[in-house]
Short mmCIF file of C-alpha atoms in Angstrom, two decimals:
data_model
loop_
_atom_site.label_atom_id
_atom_site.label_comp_id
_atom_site.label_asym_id
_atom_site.label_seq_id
_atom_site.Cartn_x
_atom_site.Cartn_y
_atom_site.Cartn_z
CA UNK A 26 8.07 -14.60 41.87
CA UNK A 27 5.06 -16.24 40.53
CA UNK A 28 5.15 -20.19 40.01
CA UNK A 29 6.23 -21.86 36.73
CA UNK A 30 2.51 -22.81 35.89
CA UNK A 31 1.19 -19.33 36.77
CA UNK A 32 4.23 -17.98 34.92
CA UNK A 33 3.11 -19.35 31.54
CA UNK A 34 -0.45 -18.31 32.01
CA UNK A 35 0.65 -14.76 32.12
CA UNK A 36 3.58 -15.24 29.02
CA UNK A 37 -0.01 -16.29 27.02
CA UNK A 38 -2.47 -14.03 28.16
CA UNK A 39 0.41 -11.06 27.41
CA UNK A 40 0.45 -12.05 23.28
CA UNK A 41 -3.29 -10.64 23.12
CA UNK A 42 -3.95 -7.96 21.59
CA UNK A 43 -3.79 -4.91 24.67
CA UNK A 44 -2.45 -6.79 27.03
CA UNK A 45 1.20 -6.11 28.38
CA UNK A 46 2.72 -8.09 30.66
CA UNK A 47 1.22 -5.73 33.56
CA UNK A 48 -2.37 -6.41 32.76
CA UNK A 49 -1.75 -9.90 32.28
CA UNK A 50 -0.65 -10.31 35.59
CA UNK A 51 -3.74 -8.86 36.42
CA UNK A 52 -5.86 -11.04 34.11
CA UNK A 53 -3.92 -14.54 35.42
CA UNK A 54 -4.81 -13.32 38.98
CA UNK A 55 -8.20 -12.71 38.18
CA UNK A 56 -8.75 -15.97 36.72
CA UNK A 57 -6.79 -17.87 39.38
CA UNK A 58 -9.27 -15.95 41.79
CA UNK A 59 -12.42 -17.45 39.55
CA UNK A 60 -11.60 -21.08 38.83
CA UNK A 61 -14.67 -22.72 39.00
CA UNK A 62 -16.67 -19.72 37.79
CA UNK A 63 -14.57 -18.17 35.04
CA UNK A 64 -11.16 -20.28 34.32
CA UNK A 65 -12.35 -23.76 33.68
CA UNK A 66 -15.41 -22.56 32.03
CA UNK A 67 -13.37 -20.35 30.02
CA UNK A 68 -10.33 -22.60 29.12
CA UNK A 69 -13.23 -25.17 27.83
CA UNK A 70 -14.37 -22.32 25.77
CA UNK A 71 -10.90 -22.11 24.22
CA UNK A 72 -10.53 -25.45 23.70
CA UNK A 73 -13.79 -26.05 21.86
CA UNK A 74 -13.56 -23.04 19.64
CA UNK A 75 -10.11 -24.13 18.97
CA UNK A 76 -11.14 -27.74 18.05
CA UNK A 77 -14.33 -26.61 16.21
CA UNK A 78 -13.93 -22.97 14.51
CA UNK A 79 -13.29 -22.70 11.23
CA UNK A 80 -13.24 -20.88 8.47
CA UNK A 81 -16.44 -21.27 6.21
CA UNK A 82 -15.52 -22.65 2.70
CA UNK A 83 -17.68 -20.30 0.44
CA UNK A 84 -16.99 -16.91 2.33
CA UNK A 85 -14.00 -17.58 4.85
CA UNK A 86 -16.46 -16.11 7.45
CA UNK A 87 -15.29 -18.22 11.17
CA UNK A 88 -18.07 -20.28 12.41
CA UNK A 89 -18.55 -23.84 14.08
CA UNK A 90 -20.55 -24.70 11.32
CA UNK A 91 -19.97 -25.47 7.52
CA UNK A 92 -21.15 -23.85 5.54
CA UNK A 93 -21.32 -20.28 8.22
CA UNK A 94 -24.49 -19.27 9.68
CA UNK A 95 -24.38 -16.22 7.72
CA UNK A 96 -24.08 -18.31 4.12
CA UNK A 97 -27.09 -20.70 5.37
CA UNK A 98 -29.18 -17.98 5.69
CA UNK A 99 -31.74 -18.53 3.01
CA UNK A 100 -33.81 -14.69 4.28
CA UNK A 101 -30.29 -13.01 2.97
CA UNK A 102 -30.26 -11.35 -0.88
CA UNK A 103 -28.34 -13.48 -3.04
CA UNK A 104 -27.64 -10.72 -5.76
CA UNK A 105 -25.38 -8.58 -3.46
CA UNK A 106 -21.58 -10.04 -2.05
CA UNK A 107 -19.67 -7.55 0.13
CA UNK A 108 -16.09 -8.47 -0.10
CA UNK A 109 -14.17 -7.37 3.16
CA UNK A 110 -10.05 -7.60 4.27
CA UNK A 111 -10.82 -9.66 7.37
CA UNK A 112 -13.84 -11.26 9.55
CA UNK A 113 -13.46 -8.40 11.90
CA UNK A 114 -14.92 -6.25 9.59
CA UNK A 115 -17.82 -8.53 8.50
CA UNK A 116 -18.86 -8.77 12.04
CA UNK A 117 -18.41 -5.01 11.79
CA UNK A 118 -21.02 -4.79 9.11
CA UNK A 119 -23.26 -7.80 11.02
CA UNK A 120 -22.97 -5.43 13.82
CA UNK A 121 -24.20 -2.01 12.05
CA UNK A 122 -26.92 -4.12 10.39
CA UNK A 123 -26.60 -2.13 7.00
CA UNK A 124 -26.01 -5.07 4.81
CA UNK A 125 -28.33 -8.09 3.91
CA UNK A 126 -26.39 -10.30 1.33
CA UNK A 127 -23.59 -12.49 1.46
CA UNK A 128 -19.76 -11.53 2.59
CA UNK A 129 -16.59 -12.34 0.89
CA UNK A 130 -13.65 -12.66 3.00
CA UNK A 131 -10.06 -11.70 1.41
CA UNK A 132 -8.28 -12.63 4.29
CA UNK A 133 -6.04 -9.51 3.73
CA UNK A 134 -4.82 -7.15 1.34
CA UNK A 135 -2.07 -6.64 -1.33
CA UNK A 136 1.27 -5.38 0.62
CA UNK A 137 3.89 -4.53 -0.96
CA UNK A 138 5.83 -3.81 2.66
CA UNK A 139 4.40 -7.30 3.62
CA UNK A 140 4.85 -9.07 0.62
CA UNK A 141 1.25 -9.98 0.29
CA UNK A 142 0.99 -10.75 -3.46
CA UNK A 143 -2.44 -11.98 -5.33
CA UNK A 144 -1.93 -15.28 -4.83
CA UNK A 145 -2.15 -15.06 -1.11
CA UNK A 146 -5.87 -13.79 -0.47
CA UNK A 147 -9.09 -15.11 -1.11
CA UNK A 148 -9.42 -13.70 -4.58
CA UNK A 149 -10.23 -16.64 -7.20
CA UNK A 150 -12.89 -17.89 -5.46
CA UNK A 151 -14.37 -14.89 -5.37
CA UNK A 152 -14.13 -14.46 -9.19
CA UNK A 153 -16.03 -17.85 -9.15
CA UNK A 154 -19.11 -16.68 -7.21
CA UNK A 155 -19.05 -13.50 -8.95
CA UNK A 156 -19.50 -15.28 -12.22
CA UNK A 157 -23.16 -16.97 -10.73
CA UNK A 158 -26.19 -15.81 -12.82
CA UNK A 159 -27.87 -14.74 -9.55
CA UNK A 160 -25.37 -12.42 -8.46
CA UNK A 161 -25.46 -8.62 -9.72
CA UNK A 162 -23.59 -6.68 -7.21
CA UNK A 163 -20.35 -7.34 -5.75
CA UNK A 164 -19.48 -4.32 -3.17
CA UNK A 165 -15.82 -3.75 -2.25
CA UNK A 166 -15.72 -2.69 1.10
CA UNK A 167 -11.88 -2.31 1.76
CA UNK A 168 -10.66 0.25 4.21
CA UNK A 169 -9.43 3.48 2.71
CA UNK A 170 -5.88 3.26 2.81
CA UNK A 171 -3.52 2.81 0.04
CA UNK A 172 -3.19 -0.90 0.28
CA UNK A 173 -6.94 -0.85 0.78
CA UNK A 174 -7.83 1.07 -2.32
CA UNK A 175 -5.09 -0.89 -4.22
CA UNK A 176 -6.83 -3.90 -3.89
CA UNK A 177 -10.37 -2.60 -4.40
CA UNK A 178 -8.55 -1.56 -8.00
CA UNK A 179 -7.10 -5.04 -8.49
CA UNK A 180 -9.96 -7.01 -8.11
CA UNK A 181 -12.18 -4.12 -10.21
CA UNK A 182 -10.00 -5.33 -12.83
CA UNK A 183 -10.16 -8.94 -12.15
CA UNK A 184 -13.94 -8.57 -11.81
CA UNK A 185 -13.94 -6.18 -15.35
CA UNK A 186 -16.21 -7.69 -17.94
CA UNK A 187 -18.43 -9.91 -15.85
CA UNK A 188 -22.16 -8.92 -15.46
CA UNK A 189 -22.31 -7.43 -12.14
CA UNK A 190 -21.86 -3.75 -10.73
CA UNK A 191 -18.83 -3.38 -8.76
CA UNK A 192 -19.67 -0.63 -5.52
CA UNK A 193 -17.73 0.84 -2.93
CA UNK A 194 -18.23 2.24 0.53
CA UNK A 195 -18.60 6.27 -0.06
CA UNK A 196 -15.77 8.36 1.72
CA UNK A 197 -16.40 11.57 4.13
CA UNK A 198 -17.67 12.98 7.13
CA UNK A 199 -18.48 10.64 9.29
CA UNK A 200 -21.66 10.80 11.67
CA UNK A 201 -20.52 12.90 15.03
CA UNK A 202 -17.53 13.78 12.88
CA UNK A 203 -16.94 18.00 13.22
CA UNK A 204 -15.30 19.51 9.70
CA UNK A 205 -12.94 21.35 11.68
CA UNK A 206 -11.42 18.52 13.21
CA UNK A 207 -11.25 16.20 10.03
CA UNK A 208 -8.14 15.50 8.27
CA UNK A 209 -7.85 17.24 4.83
CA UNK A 210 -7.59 13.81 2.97
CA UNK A 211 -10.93 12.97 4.53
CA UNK A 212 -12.36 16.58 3.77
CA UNK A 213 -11.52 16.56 0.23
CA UNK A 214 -13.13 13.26 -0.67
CA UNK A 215 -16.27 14.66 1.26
CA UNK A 216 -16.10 17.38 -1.17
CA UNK A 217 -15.82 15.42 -4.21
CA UNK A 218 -18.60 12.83 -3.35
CA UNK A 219 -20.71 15.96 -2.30
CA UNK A 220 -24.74 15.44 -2.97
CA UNK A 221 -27.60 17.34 -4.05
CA UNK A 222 -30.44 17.44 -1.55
CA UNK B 28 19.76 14.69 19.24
CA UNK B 29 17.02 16.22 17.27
CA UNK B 30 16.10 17.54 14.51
CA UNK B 31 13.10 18.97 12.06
CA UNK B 32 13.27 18.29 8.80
CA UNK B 33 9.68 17.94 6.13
CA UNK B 34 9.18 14.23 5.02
CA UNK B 35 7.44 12.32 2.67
CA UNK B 36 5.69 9.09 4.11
CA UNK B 37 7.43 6.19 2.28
CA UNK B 38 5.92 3.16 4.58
CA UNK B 39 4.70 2.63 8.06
CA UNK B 40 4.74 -1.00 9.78
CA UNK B 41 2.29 -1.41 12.82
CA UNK B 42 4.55 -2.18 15.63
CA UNK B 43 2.94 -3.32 18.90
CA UNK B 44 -0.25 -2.32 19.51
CA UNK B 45 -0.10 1.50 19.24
CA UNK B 46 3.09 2.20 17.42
CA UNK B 47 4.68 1.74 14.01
CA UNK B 48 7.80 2.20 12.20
CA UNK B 49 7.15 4.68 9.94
CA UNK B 50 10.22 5.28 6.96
CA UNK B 51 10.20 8.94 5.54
CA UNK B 52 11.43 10.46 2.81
CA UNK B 53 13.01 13.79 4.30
CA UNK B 54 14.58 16.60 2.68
CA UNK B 55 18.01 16.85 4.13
CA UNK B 56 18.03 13.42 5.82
CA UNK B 57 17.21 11.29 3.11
CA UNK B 58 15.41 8.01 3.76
CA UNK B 59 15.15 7.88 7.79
CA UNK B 60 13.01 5.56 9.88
CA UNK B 61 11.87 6.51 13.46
CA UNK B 62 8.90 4.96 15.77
CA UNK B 63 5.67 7.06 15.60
CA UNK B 64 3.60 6.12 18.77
CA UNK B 65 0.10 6.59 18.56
CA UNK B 66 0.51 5.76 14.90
CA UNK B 67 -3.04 3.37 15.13
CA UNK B 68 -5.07 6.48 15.78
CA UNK B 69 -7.43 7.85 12.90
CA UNK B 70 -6.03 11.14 12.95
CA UNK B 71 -2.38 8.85 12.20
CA UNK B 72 -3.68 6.36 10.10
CA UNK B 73 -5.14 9.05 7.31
CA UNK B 74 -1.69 10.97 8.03
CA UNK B 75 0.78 7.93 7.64
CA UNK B 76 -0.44 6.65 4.09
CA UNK B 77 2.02 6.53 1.80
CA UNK B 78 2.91 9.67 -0.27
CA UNK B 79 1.53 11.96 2.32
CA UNK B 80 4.09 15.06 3.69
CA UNK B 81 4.32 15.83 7.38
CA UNK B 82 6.60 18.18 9.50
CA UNK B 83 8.78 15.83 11.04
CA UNK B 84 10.75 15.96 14.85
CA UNK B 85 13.30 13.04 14.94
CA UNK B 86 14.25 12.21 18.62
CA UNK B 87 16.69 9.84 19.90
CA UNK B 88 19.54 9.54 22.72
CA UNK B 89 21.65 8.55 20.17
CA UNK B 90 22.18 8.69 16.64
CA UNK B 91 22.36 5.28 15.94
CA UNK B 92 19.20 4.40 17.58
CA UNK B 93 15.70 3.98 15.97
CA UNK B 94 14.56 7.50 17.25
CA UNK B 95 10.84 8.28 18.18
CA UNK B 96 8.83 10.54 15.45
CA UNK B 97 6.81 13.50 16.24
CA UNK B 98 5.01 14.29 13.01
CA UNK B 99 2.58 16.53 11.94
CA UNK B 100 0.84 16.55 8.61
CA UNK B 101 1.35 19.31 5.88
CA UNK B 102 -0.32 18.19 2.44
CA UNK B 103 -2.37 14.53 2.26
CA UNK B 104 -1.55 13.40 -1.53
CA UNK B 105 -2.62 9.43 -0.97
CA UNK B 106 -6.92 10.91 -0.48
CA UNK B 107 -6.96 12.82 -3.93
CA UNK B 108 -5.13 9.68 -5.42
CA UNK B 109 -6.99 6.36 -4.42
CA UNK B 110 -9.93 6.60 -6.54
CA UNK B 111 -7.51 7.06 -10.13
CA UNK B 112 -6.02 3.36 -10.02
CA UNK B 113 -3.24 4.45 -12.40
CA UNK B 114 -2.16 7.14 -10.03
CA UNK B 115 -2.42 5.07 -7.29
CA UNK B 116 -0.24 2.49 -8.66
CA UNK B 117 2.13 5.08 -10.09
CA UNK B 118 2.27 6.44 -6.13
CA UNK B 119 3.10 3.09 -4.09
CA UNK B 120 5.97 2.22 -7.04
CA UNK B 121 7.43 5.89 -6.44
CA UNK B 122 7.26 4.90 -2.43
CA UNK B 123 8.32 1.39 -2.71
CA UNK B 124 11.12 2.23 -5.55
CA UNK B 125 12.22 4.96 -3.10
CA UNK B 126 12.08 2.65 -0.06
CA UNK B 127 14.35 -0.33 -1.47
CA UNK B 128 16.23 1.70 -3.61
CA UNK B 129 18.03 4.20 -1.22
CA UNK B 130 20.17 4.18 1.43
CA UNK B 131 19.25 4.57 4.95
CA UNK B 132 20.10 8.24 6.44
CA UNK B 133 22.04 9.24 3.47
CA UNK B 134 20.86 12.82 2.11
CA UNK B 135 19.47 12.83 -1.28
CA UNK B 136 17.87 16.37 -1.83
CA UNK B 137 16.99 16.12 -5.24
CA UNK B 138 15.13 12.66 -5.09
CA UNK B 139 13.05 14.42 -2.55
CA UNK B 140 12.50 17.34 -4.53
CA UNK B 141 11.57 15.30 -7.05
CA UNK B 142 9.44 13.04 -5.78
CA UNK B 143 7.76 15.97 -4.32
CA UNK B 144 7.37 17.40 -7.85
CA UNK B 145 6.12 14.40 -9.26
CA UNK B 146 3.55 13.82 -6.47
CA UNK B 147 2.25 17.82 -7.70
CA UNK B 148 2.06 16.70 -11.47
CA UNK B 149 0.20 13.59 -10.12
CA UNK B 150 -2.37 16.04 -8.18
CA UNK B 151 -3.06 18.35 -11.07
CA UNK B 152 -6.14 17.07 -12.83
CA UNK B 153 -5.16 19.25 -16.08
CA UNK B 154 -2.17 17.18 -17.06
CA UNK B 155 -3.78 14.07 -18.05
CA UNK B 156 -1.77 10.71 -18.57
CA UNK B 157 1.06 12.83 -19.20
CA UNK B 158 2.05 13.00 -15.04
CA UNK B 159 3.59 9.41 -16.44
CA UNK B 160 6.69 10.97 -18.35
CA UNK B 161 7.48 13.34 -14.88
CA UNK B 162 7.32 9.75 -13.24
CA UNK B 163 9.90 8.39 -15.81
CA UNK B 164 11.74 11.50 -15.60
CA UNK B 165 11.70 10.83 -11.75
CA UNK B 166 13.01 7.81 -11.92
CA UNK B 167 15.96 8.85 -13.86
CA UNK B 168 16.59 11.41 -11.30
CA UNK B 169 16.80 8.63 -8.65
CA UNK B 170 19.34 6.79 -11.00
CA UNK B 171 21.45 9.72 -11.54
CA UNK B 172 21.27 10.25 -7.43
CA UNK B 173 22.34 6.40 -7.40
CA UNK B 174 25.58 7.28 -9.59
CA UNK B 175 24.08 5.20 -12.54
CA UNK B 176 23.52 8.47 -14.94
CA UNK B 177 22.39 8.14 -18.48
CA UNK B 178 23.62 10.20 -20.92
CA UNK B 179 20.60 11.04 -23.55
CA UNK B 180 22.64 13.99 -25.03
CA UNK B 181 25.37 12.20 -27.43
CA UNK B 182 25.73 8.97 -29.36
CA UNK B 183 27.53 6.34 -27.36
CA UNK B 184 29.06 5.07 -31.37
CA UNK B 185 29.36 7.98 -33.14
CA UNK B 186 28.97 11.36 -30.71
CA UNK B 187 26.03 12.94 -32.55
CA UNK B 188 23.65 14.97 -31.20
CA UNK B 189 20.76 14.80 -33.19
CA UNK B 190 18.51 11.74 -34.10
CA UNK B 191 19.17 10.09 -31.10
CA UNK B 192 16.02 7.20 -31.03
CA UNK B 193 18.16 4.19 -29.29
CA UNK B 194 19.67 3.75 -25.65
CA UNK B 195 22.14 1.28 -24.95
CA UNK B 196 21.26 -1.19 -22.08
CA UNK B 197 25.15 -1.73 -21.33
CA UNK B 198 26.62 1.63 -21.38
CA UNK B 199 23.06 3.53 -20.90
CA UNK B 200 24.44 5.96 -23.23
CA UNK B 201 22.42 7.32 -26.14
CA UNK B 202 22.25 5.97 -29.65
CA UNK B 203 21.58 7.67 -33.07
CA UNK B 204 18.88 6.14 -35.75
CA UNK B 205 21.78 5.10 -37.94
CA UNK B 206 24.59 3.79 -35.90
CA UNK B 207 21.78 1.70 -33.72
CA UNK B 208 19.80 0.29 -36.99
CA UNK B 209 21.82 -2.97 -37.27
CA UNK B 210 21.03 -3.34 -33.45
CA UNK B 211 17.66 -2.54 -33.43
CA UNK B 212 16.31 -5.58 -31.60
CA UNK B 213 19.16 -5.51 -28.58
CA UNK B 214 19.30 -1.51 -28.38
CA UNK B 215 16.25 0.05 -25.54
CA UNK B 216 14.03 3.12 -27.23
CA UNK B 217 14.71 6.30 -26.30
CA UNK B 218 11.39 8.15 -25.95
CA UNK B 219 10.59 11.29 -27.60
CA UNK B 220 10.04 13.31 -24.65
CA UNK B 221 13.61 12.27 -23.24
CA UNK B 222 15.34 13.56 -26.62
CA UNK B 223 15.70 16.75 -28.40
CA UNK B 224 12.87 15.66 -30.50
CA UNK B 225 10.29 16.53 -27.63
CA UNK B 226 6.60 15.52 -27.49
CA UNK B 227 5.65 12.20 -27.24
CA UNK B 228 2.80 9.75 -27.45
CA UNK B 229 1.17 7.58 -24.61
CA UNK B 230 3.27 5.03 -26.35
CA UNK B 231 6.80 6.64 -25.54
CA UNK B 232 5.58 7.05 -21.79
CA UNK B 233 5.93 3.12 -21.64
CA UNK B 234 9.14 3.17 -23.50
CA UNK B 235 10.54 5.48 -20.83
CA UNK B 236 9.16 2.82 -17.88
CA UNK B 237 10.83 -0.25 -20.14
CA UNK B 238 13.95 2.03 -20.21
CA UNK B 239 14.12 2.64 -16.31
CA UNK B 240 13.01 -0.35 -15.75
CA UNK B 241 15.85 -1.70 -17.42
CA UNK B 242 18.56 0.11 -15.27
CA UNK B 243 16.81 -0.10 -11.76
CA UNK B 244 16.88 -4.28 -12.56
CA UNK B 245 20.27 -4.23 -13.88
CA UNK B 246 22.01 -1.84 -11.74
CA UNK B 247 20.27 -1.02 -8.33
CA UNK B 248 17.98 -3.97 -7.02
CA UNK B 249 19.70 -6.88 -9.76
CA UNK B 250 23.28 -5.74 -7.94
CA UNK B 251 21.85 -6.79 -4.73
CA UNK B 252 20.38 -9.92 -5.94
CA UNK B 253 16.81 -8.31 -5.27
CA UNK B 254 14.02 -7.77 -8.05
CA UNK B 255 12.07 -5.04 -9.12
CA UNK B 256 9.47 -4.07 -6.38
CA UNK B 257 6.16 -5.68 -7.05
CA UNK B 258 4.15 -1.98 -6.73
CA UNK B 259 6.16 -0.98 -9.72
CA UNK B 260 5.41 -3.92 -12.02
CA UNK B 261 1.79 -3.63 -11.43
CA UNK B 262 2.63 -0.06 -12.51
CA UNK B 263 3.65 -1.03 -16.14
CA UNK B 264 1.03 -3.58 -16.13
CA UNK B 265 -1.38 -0.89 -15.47
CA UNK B 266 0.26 1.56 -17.80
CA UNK B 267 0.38 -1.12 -20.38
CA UNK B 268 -3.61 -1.69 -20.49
CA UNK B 269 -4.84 2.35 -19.64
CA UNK B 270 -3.19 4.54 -21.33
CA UNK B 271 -4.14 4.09 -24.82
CA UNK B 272 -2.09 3.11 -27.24
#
């Protein structure tokens, strides 16, 4: 139907995440529509991020820059690292604005169904910042899932004897979040991390 | 075809963007995968951690397809056991051993029952470190299920019942204190809770995850050329520096 060029655009654009091969149809259209305004602009976009991004070398944050924006900050608090699975959630944090120090990024977390093993996440060089005399806090952040909490555990341990407090995020109702519609897992840790006040 | 049937969540891989295949544990249809759309939600993330049981519909046109999942959940073990890392390890070995170790749609009844009564002893606060021998005791079951029984009643050499303190890794028949002795060093320890002799300290517990162990290598994952799930060796490791000694 379409032309061999246009064809390809659409095979691309329908590998991103929520897009189907309907709505990237859509999306090639669109952009065929736009050329000067949004397709060239936005294929040179592409092109430099994809010749300039990378990951930052002390906290695996993504930047053009190295070391990251967020690691030459010199206004952040040095004593705190918040380790995180993935750069989404860092930006997630950035985003909320609830955290001032430095980020840690695993780059994953253990799997057994995925075979993700030690070896293959950012852990060592965490260790090694960990271990600097200005650090006294390292907060794991993990999602609260099993493979989540089973890597918060692991790299407790790892951490275990060093000179800094090791945090996590609290579990339980979450703002807007109605009790009667919460799962019981959720509901229970609410209850447990209950609060005077 | 369809069916209902109550499951226990052994795994669930994201597939596409809203979907996953989720592999159960279920009652009368043993291990049984199905696709669980919507599986990215909240509400299905929290519900489709491992160890959690849900009320399960299996749906398919026929029954050698994949089959779609309508699930519901019934009691959420995996919350109550993240924070204890011990239990938590003890959990993804029991889903992981469960997921490698068993045949696809073949009915095992009492592995679920038993994994459903060692998720209970894992929940109940009062029992301590001791939830560890049920585990060991689980993973027996599973053996037995497997066809590769021990017998912990009788000496393998000389068919006595009492003083039984070896196993042997061949036959994974008992041993006695006496007919063992000259092979202490190549003979596996029975522990005390296994035997007539009852009780047990921490100590035994390990014994009884060396002397599993030993069997699920040798005769379930070795026989296929595949090793011991990695969840379960961080189990031991765990065990080995927690409970004390």
């Amino acid at each position: 139907m379409a032309g061999e060029g246009i064809e390809r655009v659409m095979q691309y654009l329908a590998k991103l995440p929520g897009l189907g091969p309907r709505s990237a149809r859509r999306a090639a259209l669109h952009l065929l529509k736009r050329r000067e305004a949004l397709m060239l602009p936005l294929a040179d976009a592409l092109r430099e991020a994809a010749e300039n991004i990378q990951a930052c070398g002390v906290c695996g944050n993504l930047d053009t820059i190295e070391p990251c924006e967020v690691c030459r900050d010199h206004r952040r608090d040095d004593t705190r690292i918040c380790v995180v699975e993935d750069v989404a959630d860092l930006w997630a944090l950035e985003r909320a604005a609830a955290f001032n120090g430095r980020y840690h990024v695993l780059g994953g977390l253990l799997s057994a169904l995925d075979g993700v093993a030690p070896e293959d996440l950012n852990i060592e060089p965490l260790l090694v910042r960990a271990g600097e005399p200005e650090v006294t806090e390292v907060i794991l952040a993990m999602d609260a899932t099993v493979d989540g909490q089973t890597t918060a555990h692991y790299i407790s341990d790892r951490l275990a004897g060093r000179d800094v407090e090791i945090t996590r995020l609290a579990r339980g109702v979450p703002v807007g979040g109605e009790l009667d519609y919460l799962d019981d897992g959720t509901l229970a840790q609410a209850m447990k991390a209950r609060r005077s006040g | 075809m369809e069916w209902n049937d109550e499951g226990i969540v052994l795994s669930a891989r994201r597939h596409g963007e809203g979907s996953a295949v989720v592999v159960l544990m279920t009652r009368e249809h043993g291990r049984h995968a199905g696709l669980a759309r919507g599986a990215t939600s909240a509400r299905s993330r929290a519900m489709l951690q491992p160890g959690n049981s849900v009320e399960a519909v299996w749906r398919a046109r026929l029954a050698e397809h994949l089959g779609n999942w309508a699930l519901e959940p019934l009691e959420g073990a995996a919350a109550e056991l993240m924070d204890d890392p011990l239990k938590l390890a003890g959990l993804t070995s029991a889903c992981a051993i469960t997921d490698k170790a068993l045949p696809e749609r073949e009915p095992h009844p009492r592995v679920h029952a038993g994994l459903m009564a060692l998720l209970s002893a894992m929940r109940n606060e009062d029992l301590g470190d001791l939830w560890v021998a049920a585990y060991v005791r689980w993973e027996l079951g599973l053996l037995a299920d497997l066809g590769f029984g021990l017998d912990l009643e009788t000496c393998a050499s000389t068919g006595a019942t009492e003083d039984l303190v070896y196993v042997s890794p061949r036959s994974a028949r008992a041993v006695s204190a006496q007919a063992g002795e000259p092979y202490h060093g190549k003979l596996l320890t029975l522990p005390r809770f296994l035997s007539k002799r009852g009780g047990g300290e921490p100590a035994d517990m390990l014994d009884g995850l060396i002397l599993t162990g030993h069997f699920l290598e040798s005769h379930v994952f070795g026989a296929h050329g595949q090793p011991v799930p990695e969840p379960r060796q961080r189990f031991v490791e765990r065990c080995r520096t927690q409970i004390p000694a």
